[in-house]
Amino acid sequence: MKKFVALFLVFVLAFSVVGCGAKTEESKTPENVSGGVTAAPTTNETTQEEFTYPMEAKEFSYWMELVANINQVVTNMSEAPFSTALEKATGAKITYEHPVANQAKEQFNLMVASGELPDIFEYNILAEYPGGPEKAISDGVIVDLTDKLQEYAPNLYKFYQDNPDLAKLAKTDTGKYYSFPFIRGDASLMVFFGPVVNGKWLEDLGLEYPETMDEWHTMLTRFKNEKGATAPLTYEPWMLSDGNGSPFVGAFGIAEDFYLDEQGKIQYGSIQPGYKKFLETFNTWYEEGLLDADIETVNREQVAAKLTTGESGASMGFMASRMGTWIAATVGNDDYNFVGVKNPVEIKGDIPMFSQKDVAINGSMGDTFISTACEDVEAAMRYLDYGYSEEGKKLYNFGIEGESYEMKDEYPTYTDTILKNPDLTVVEAMAMYARSNYYGPFVQRKEYIEQYGYTYPQQKEANALWSISNVDKYRMPKVTATPEESEELAMIMNTILTYRDEMQVKYIMGIEDLDSYDTYVQNIKDMGIDRAIEIYEAALERFKNR
Amino acid sequence: MNVSANKKGTTLIQKVKEEWKRNKELYIMILPVVIYFFIFMYIPMYGAAIAFKQFSPAKGILGSDWVGFTHFFRFFDGIYFVRVLKNTLVISVYSLIFGFPAPIILALLLNEVRVKWFKNLVQTVTYLPHFISLVVIIGLLKEFTISTGLVNDVFAFFGMDRFPLLQKPEAFRPLYIISEIWQTVGWNSIIYLAALSGIDEQLYEAARMDGANRWKQTLHITLPSIASTIIILFILRMGSLFTVGFEKIILMYNPSTYEVSDVISSYVYRSGLLDMNYSYSTAVGLFNSVMNFILLVVANKLSKRISKTSLW
């Protein structure tokens, strides 16, 4: 009998052990991404005719992810004061539906497949829907807004008229408008990532902020010799290859991936002569012990630990989640003062060609769509257009006047309900009253970040220094490949990126000698990089003609 | 003996009725399990069809266009196909060779311990890691193996060079397997301990009368008694030989160890990130499952022939 018990146990365990383990991947999208906006258009009252908010009562279902900023406080968006205020202002009654956390993708696909769509939804169609917005329109999932925009979304339409470059980012290659996007307008606030050094050490050693790679070398060497830093430069490894144009790769006039050269032609950075120079430099730094020996394995916590204990003196990272944390951890300690410095260049006086800078409309977060299931598309457009009106921007950014913000000398100032709420954190309180600290269908204003983003003066300074760059000229625009092409592209690039990342490490660590660089370039060509560039060229052409 | 079977001329319906009457409690007991498997394991299987289709969410699983074996060929033709297949198998086989006997040995050792509190202590200590999240385990591993970490401190003490182990391709597989054994050995030994507790004490007594020492007793009584448990578990394990979970790999690897650490699942995970191609991922998953199924059947056949123990 006991044998049976044992066998039974075998089966029970064999089937039950499966469900363990969790997955994490360092998110490559910056959290606390923020950006404010001084909307370029000044006033827009004159163009509007008789329509005024609130409109006559309408009901819509609205599907969106309940973000971490707020999902600890409420279980449905309708419980937030923001929703009540928005309803009152627009006149539309909204029934919110939220996917289970982290299952938005599955649930969205299920909704689409079953044809039971909500009237309005927020989703990353651009990246998550096979074939993108164009396909979503032809599949009959979302409504093509192009013809109705001028009449039923006058505020958004006006914004596009005033900013034709940005309008390009919000339409498909065939010129269709498909969403109510999240818009960041103020340039300085699309910049939130760059190199950071310990300014106190610079002061002690009588050094200026480093500008060229040679100055960086000098600085790191002195950090090592005179400050006893065991890993003078450290950073989270994925940041080196981040699509935003890593500071160090960018110093050699290339982005690591695709970028536009002086003639406006698409190039792949990782096979350029500049990339070889970068690898040589980093190999030297690695051999000399200037680059962290653990560089491929360090994570966010370890980088923070190294920086705040004097093992390292330089790094790169996000303004709030990285730099802010490092500063906070060393407040009152005279040995540390983390400051942002300019993205390095090769020749002194040059303006960096590459740096992190997000686009005003990146189409990934907070893109809001009207589905084909919506019976009153015009009213839904009116409702969504509110976020781009002057009044709407205030509500979306700051919440309710007199409650969550007050106008002080024309400046919307958050009240203590937000900043010193006894029951909620600032993040939560803000998310209860507004949507400025994540995303949504509105124009984000810079007053949000001015009051909330710069906790320390160093951050404001860093933002200014990181903003010095010509990246707008060289950055690859956000183009879209056709569905067939994008599949081919993905297959090619997955192979190439695996190889590139592997070789990059080998070259930097000196496992592979740089003499083989030509073979490496040839291998990447054999893997089909020219075809990938061709696909991008075609996509770029379509982008330009939008 | 089965009474109804002896009666000639009974119809099938009568047999079923008879059987139901006699064992209805058992059938009722197993019903929830059957329903569970049907709903959660069999019904979703039709979704595997998208491996042969070009899946489009709007058309749904059934409505998408058929593309035959395109996705499979694309996977086989990939430059890294051989490498990821090899890595998957090597990691799997290694963890089978080293990881499979570990809980057996632990159970046997625990079985010999006569001091009760010590036995309990060891059991508890070895179970514990099972309950720690994988993310935390790998976090610890990373902390221990960086150049300034504990492991390197030991190396340095013996005069060796410090080196971040997770950047060394040679060290990846041992680290993967050792940490796996550490995490699972205690938990997996429970099954064997249960089997061990079922062995008749009289057998040992008789053996002692015949002058068998502890070692001989283990060899001739304990091991044969739990052999069927071991074999069943072994067969089940064979059924997942092609499966190396991507979670642990992805947490542990980095480009400097791709050559030994990139497995099928992690490769597909990276491809998936780039092009969210559901059909392609499903095709690779299906390939994995078919290979596993073949191995399972073969292992079962072999075991049936050699040891007369089998799953079915």
mmCIF file with all atom_site columns, N, CA, C and O in Angstrom, chain A residues 144-166:
data_model
loop_
_atom_site.group_PDB
_atom_site.id
_atom_site.type_symbol
_atom_site.label_atom_id
_atom_site.label_alt_id
_atom_site.label_comp_id
_atom_site.label_asym_id
_atom_site.label_entity_id
_atom_site.label_seq_id
_atom_site.pdbx_PDB_ins_code
_atom_site.Cartn_x
_atom_site.Cartn_y
_atom_site.Cartn_z
_atom_site.occupancy
_atom_site.B_iso_or_equiv
_atom_site.pdbx_formal_charge
_atom_site.auth_seq_id
_atom_site.auth_comp_id
_atom_site.auth_asym_id
_atom_site.auth_atom_id
_atom_site.pdbx_PDB_model_num
ATOM 1  N N  . ASP A 1 144 ? -10.263 54.276 -38.896 1.00 0.00 ? 144 ASP A N  1
ATOM 2  C CA . ASP A 1 144 ? -9.420  55.248 -39.582 1.00 0.00 ? 144 ASP A CA 1
ATOM 3  C C  . ASP A 1 144 ? -9.982  56.645 -39.299 1.00 0.00 ? 144 ASP A C  1
ATOM 4  O O  . ASP A 1 144 ? -11.129 56.936 -39.619 1.00 0.00 ? 144 ASP A O  1
ATOM 5  N N  . LEU A 1 145 ? -9.164  57.495 -38.678 1.00 0.00 ? 145 LEU A N  1
ATOM 6  C CA . LEU A 1 145 ? -9.680  58.791 -38.225 1.00 0.00 ? 145 LEU A CA 1
ATOM 7  C C  . LEU A 1 145 ? -9.433  59.921 -39.208 1.00 0.00 ? 145 LEU A C  1
ATOM 8  O O  . LEU A 1 145 ? -9.897  61.049 -39.002 1.00 0.00 ? 145 LEU A O  1
ATOM 9  N N  . THR A 1 146 ? -8.677  59.639 -40.269 1.00 0.00 ? 146 THR A N  1
ATOM 10 C CA . THR A 1 146 ? -8.162  60.691 -41.139 1.00 0.00 ? 146 THR A CA 1
ATOM 11 C C  . THR A 1 146 ? -9.214  61.724 -41.560 1.00 0.00 ? 146 THR A C  1
ATOM 12 O O  . THR A 1 146 ? -9.009  62.924 -41.383 1.00 0.00 ? 146 THR A O  1
ATOM 13 N N  . ASP A 1 147 ? -10.314 61.245 -42.095 1.00 0.00 ? 147 ASP A N  1
ATOM 14 C CA . ASP A 1 147 ? -11.290 62.175 -42.661 1.00 0.00 ? 147 ASP A CA 1
ATOM 15 C C  . ASP A 1 147 ? -12.052 62.955 -41.599 1.00 0.00 ? 147 ASP A C  1
ATOM 16 O O  . ASP A 1 147 ? -12.565 64.034 -41.871 1.00 0.00 ? 147 ASP A O  1
ATOM 17 N N  . LYS A 1 148 ? -12.160 62.393 -40.422 1.00 0.00 ? 148 LYS A N  1
ATOM 18 C CA . LYS A 1 148 ? -12.997 63.021 -39.406 1.00 0.00 ? 148 LYS A CA 1
ATOM 19 C C  . LYS A 1 148 ? -12.214 63.928 -38.467 1.00 0.00 ? 148 LYS A C  1
ATOM 20 O O  . LYS A 1 148 ? -12.792 64.651 -37.663 1.00 0.00 ? 148 LYS A O  1
ATOM 21 N N  . LEU A 1 149 ? -10.892 63.858 -38.585 1.00 0.00 ? 149 LEU A N  1
ATOM 22 C CA . LEU A 1 149 ? -10.063 64.527 -37.587 1.00 0.00 ? 149 LEU A CA 1
ATOM 23 C C  . LEU A 1 149 ? -10.354 66.026 -37.489 1.00 0.00 ? 149 LEU A C  1
ATOM 24 O O  . LEU A 1 149 ? -10.560 66.560 -36.403 1.00 0.00 ? 149 LEU A O  1
ATOM 25 N N  . GLN A 1 150 ? -10.378 66.661 -38.639 1.00 0.00 ? 150 GLN A N  1
ATOM 26 C CA . GLN A 1 150 ? -10.538 68.113 -38.636 1.00 0.00 ? 150 GLN A CA 1
ATOM 27 C C  . GLN A 1 150 ? -11.842 68.535 -37.956 1.00 0.00 ? 150 GLN A C  1
ATOM 28 O O  . GLN A 1 150 ? -11.880 69.475 -37.174 1.00 0.00 ? 150 GLN A O  1
ATOM 29 N N  . GLU A 1 151 ? -12.899 67.787 -38.242 1.00 0.00 ? 151 GLU A N  1
ATOM 30 C CA . GLU A 1 151 ? -14.193 68.211 -37.721 1.00 0.00 ? 151 GLU A CA 1
ATOM 31 C C  . GLU A 1 151 ? -14.409 67.811 -36.264 1.00 0.00 ? 151 GLU A C  1
ATOM 32 O O  . GLU A 1 151 ? -14.902 68.592 -35.460 1.00 0.00 ? 151 GLU A O  1
ATOM 33 N N  . TYR A 1 152 ? -14.048 66.572 -35.949 1.00 0.00 ? 152 TYR A N  1
ATOM 34 C CA . TYR A 1 152 ? -14.420 66.082 -34.616 1.00 0.00 ? 152 TYR A CA 1
ATOM 35 C C  . TYR A 1 152 ? -13.285 66.080 -33.601 1.00 0.00 ? 152 TYR A C  1
ATOM 36 O O  . TYR A 1 152 ? -13.501 65.803 -32.431 1.00 0.00 ? 152 TYR A O  1
ATOM 37 N N  . ALA A 1 153 ? -12.068 66.325 -34.033 1.00 0.00 ? 153 ALA A N  1
ATOM 38 C CA . ALA A 1 153 ? -10.966 66.443 -33.073 1.00 0.00 ? 153 ALA A CA 1
ATOM 39 C C  . ALA A 1 153 ? -10.175 67.699 -33.404 1.00 0.00 ? 153 ALA A C  1
ATOM 40 O O  . ALA A 1 153 ? -8.999  67.646 -33.756 1.00 0.00 ? 153 ALA A O  1
ATOM 41 N N  . PRO A 1 154 ? -10.822 68.848 -33.311 1.00 0.00 ? 154 PRO A N  1
ATOM 42 C CA . PRO A 1 154 ? -10.178 70.095 -33.766 1.00 0.00 ? 154 PRO A CA 1
ATOM 43 C C  . PRO A 1 154 ? -8.898  70.430 -33.004 1.00 0.00 ? 154 PRO A C  1
ATOM 44 O O  . PRO A 1 154 ? -7.967  70.982 -33.594 1.00 0.00 ? 154 PRO A O  1
ATOM 45 N N  . ASN A 1 155 ? -8.850  70.082 -31.744 1.00 0.00 ? 155 ASN A N  1
ATOM 46 C CA . ASN A 1 155 ? -7.655  70.432 -30.965 1.00 0.00 ? 155 ASN A CA 1
ATOM 47 C C  . ASN A 1 155 ? -6.442  69.633 -31.415 1.00 0.00 ? 155 ASN A C  1
ATOM 48 O O  . ASN A 1 155 ? -5.354  70.171 -31.599 1.00 0.00 ? 155 ASN A O  1
ATOM 49 N N  . LEU A 1 156 ? -6.644  68.329 -31.591 1.00 0.00 ? 156 LEU A N  1
ATOM 50 C CA . LEU A 1 156 ? -5.552  67.479 -32.054 1.00 0.00 ? 156 LEU A CA 1
ATOM 51 C C  . LEU A 1 156 ? -5.171  67.872 -33.477 1.00 0.00 ? 156 LEU A C  1
ATOM 52 O O  . LEU A 1 156 ? -4.000  67.957 -33.827 1.00 0.00 ? 156 LEU A O  1
ATOM 53 N N  . TYR A 1 157 ? -6.199  68.151 -34.281 1.00 0.00 ? 157 TYR A N  1
ATOM 54 C CA . TYR A 1 157 ? -5.955  68.530 -35.667 1.00 0.00 ? 157 TYR A CA 1
ATOM 55 C C  . TYR A 1 157 ? -5.101  69.787 -35.730 1.00 0.00 ? 157 TYR A C  1
ATOM 56 O O  . TYR A 1 157 ? -4.159  69.888 -36.494 1.00 0.00 ? 157 TYR A O  1
ATOM 57 N N  . LYS A 1 158 ? -5.435  70.734 -34.872 1.00 0.00 ? 158 LYS A N  1
ATOM 58 C CA . LYS A 1 158 ? -4.681  71.982 -34.826 1.00 0.00 ? 158 LYS A CA 1
ATOM 59 C C  . LYS A 1 158 ? -3.228  71.721 -34.442 1.00 0.00 ? 158 LYS A C  1
ATOM 60 O O  . LYS A 1 158 ? -2.308  72.299 -35.001 1.00 0.00 ? 158 LYS A O  1
ATOM 61 N N  . PHE A 1 159 ? -3.061  70.836 -33.489 1.00 0.00 ? 159 PHE A N  1
ATOM 62 C CA . PHE A 1 159 ? -1.706  70.494 -33.065 1.00 0.00 ? 159 PHE A CA 1
ATOM 63 C C  . PHE A 1 159 ? -0.911  69.930 -34.241 1.00 0.00 ? 159 PHE A C  1
ATOM 64 O O  . PHE A 1 159 ? 0.241   70.296 -34.457 1.00 0.00 ? 159 PHE A O  1
ATOM 65 N N  . TYR A 1 160 ? -1.544  69.066 -35.012 1.00 0.00 ? 160 TYR A N  1
ATOM 66 C CA . TYR A 1 160 ? -0.864  68.484 -36.170 1.00 0.00 ? 160 TYR A CA 1
ATOM 67 C C  . TYR A 1 160 ? -0.560  69.550 -37.220 1.00 0.00 ? 160 TYR A C  1
ATOM 68 O O  . TYR A 1 160 ? 0.500   69.544 -37.844 1.00 0.00 ? 160 TYR A O  1
ATOM 69 N N  . GLN A 1 161 ? -1.495  70.473 -37.431 1.00 0.00 ? 161 GLN A N  1
ATOM 70 C CA . GLN A 1 161 ? -1.273  71.533 -38.391 1.00 0.00 ? 161 GLN A CA 1
ATOM 71 C C  . GLN A 1 161 ? -0.078  72.384 -38.000 1.00 0.00 ? 161 GLN A C  1
ATOM 72 O O  . GLN A 1 161 ? 0.722   72.776 -38.836 1.00 0.00 ? 161 GLN A O  1
ATOM 73 N N  . ASP A 1 162 ? 0.011   72.659 -36.689 1.00 0.00 ? 162 ASP A N  1
ATOM 74 C CA . ASP A 1 162 ? 1.099   73.505 -36.203 1.00 0.00 ? 162 ASP A CA 1
ATOM 75 C C  . ASP A 1 162 ? 2.433   72.772 -36.157 1.00 0.00 ? 162 ASP A C  1
ATOM 76 O O  . ASP A 1 162 ? 3.487   73.371 -36.128 1.00 0.00 ? 162 ASP A O  1
ATOM 77 N N  . ASN A 1 163 ? 2.384   71.445 -36.078 1.00 0.00 ? 163 ASN A N  1
ATOM 78 C CA . ASN A 1 163 ? 3.612   70.659 -35.963 1.00 0.00 ? 163 ASN A CA 1
ATOM 79 C C  . ASN A 1 163 ? 3.651   69.556 -37.014 1.00 0.00 ? 163 ASN A C  1
ATOM 80 O O  . ASN A 1 163 ? 3.526   68.380 -36.710 1.00 0.00 ? 163 ASN A O  1
ATOM 81 N N  . PRO A 1 164 ? 3.830   69.935 -38.284 1.00 0.00 ? 164 PRO A N  1
ATOM 82 C CA . PRO A 1 164 ? 3.767   68.916 -39.343 1.00 0.00 ? 164 PRO A CA 1
ATOM 83 C C  . PRO A 1 164 ? 4.790   67.786 -39.157 1.00 0.00 ? 164 PRO A C  1
ATOM 84 O O  . PRO A 1 164 ? 4.516   66.642 -39.525 1.00 0.00 ? 164 PRO A O  1
ATOM 85 N N  . ASP A 1 165 ? 5.947   68.104 -38.576 1.00 0.00 ? 165 ASP A N  1
ATOM 86 C CA . ASP A 1 165 ? 6.951   67.059 -38.362 1.00 0.00 ? 165 ASP A CA 1
ATOM 87 C C  . ASP A 1 165 ? 6.447   66.009 -37.390 1.00 0.00 ? 165 ASP A C  1
ATOM 88 O O  . ASP A 1 165 ? 6.720   64.822 -37.536 1.00 0.00 ? 165 ASP A O  1
ATOM 89 N N  . LEU A 1 166 ? 5.759   66.479 -36.361 1.00 0.00 ? 166 LEU A N  1
ATOM 90 C CA . LEU A 1 166 ? 5.246   65.542 -35.370 1.00 0.00 ? 166 LEU A CA 1
ATOM 91 C C  . LEU A 1 166 ? 4.062   64.768 -35.932 1.00 0.00 ? 166 LEU A C  1
ATOM 92 O O  . LEU A 1 166 ? 3.853   63.597 -35.616 1.00 0.00 ? 166 LEU A O  1
#
